XYZ file of C-alpha atoms in Angstrom:
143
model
C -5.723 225.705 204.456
C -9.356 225.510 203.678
C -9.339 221.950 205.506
C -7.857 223.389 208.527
C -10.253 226.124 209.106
C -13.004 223.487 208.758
C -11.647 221.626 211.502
C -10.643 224.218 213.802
C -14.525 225.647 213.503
C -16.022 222.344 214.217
C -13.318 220.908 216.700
C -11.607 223.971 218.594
C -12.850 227.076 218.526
C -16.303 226.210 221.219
C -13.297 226.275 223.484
C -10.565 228.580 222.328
C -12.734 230.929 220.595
C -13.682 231.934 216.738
C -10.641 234.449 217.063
C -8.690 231.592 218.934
C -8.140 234.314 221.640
C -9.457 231.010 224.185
C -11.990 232.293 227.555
C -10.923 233.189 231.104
C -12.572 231.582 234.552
C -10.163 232.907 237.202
C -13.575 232.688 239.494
C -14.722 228.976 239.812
C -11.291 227.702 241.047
C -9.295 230.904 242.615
C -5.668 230.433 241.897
C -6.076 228.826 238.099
C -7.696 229.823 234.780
C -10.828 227.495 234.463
C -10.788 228.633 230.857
C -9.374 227.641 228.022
C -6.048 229.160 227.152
C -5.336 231.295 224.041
C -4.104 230.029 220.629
C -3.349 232.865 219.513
C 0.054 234.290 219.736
C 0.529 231.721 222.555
C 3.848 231.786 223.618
C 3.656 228.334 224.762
C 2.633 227.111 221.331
C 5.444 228.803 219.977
C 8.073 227.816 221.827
C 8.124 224.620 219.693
C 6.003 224.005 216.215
C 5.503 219.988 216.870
C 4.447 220.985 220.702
C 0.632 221.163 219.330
C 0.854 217.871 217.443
C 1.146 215.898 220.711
C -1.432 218.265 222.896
C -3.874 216.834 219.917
C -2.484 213.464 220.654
C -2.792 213.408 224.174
C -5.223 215.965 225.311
C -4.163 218.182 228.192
C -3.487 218.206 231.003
C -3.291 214.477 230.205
C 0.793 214.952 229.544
C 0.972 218.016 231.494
C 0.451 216.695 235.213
C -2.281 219.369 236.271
C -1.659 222.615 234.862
C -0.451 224.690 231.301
C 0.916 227.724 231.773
C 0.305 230.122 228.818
C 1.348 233.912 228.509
C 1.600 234.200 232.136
C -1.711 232.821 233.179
C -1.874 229.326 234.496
C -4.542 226.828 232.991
C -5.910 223.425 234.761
C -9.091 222.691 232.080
C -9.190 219.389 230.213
C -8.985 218.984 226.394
C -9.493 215.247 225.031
C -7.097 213.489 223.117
C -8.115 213.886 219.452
C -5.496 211.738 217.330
C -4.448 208.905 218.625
C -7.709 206.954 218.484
C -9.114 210.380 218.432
C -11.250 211.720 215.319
C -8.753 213.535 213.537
C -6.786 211.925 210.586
C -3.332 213.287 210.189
C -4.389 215.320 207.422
C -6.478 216.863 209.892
C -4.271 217.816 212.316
C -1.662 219.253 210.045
C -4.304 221.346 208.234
C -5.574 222.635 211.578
C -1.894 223.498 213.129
C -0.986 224.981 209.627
C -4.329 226.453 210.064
C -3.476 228.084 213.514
C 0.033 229.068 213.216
C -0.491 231.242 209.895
C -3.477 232.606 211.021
C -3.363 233.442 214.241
C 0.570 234.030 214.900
C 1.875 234.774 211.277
C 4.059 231.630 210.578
C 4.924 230.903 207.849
C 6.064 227.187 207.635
C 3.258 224.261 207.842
C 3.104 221.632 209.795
C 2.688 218.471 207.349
C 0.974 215.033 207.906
C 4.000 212.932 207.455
C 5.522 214.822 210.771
C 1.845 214.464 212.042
C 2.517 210.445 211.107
C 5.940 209.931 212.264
C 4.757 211.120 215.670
C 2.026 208.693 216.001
C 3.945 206.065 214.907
C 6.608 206.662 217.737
C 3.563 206.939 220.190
C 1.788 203.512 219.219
C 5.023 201.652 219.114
C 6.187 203.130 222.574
C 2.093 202.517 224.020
C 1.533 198.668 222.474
C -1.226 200.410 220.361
C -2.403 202.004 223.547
C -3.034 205.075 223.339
C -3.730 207.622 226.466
C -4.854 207.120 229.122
C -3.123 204.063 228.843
C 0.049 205.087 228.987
C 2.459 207.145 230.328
C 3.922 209.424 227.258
C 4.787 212.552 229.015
C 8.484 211.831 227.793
C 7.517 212.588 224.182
C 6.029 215.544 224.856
C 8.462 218.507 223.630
C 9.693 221.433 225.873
């Protein structure tokens, strides 16, 4: 746990916020969020726990055409890809997600590095060892 809020102090909360609560910019591009959405109680975090393994994969909207839509408020910001050739071990990105989801929304079961591995093993094989923007993986990514 300790690990995890390391990583999400250093790595996501300049965008999402210290209280993962993310910002709003509804003024610099009228129709979107400019922002960064929220991580906490997200509903589209929570609509699947291994969703947020592949957003640190493959960055958004880099998997998600354009746009994220999260408790009603449409997002079109980018967020690099941070695992796969990213900086952030496996270890990392379990401890940050575990982090996250018993923090911020109350869950109670962890994500763990071998799911954290499994995925990027099915996402190098299916890339050549390419990882976005290389390749198309928007058919991994879980709805």
């Amino acid at each position: 746990m300790a690990k995890g809020l390391v990583v999400f102090q250093n790595v996501c909360s300049s965008c999402h916020g210290a209280d993962a609560k993310g910002f709003s910019d509804t003024i610099s591009d009228p129709g979107y969020d400019a922002g960064y959405p929220p991580l906490y109680n997200s509903d589209y975090i929570k609509a699947n726990r291994l969703r947020p393994v592949y957003i640190l994969f493959l960055g958004a909207p880099n998997f998600l055409d354009t746009q994220i839509t999260v408790n009603g408020h449409t997002y079109k910001n980018h967020m690099p890809p941070y695992g796969g050739g990213g900086n952030l071990s496996d270890s990392d990105i379990a401890g940050v997600l575990t982090y996250v989801r018993t923090t911020f929304d109350g869950e109670t079961d962890y994500i763990h590095p071998e799911e954290v591995d499994s995925i990027r093993d099915t996402l190098i094989a299916d890339c050549k060892n390419n990882m976005p923007p290389y390749c198309d993986t928007s058919q991994y990514v879980p709805q």
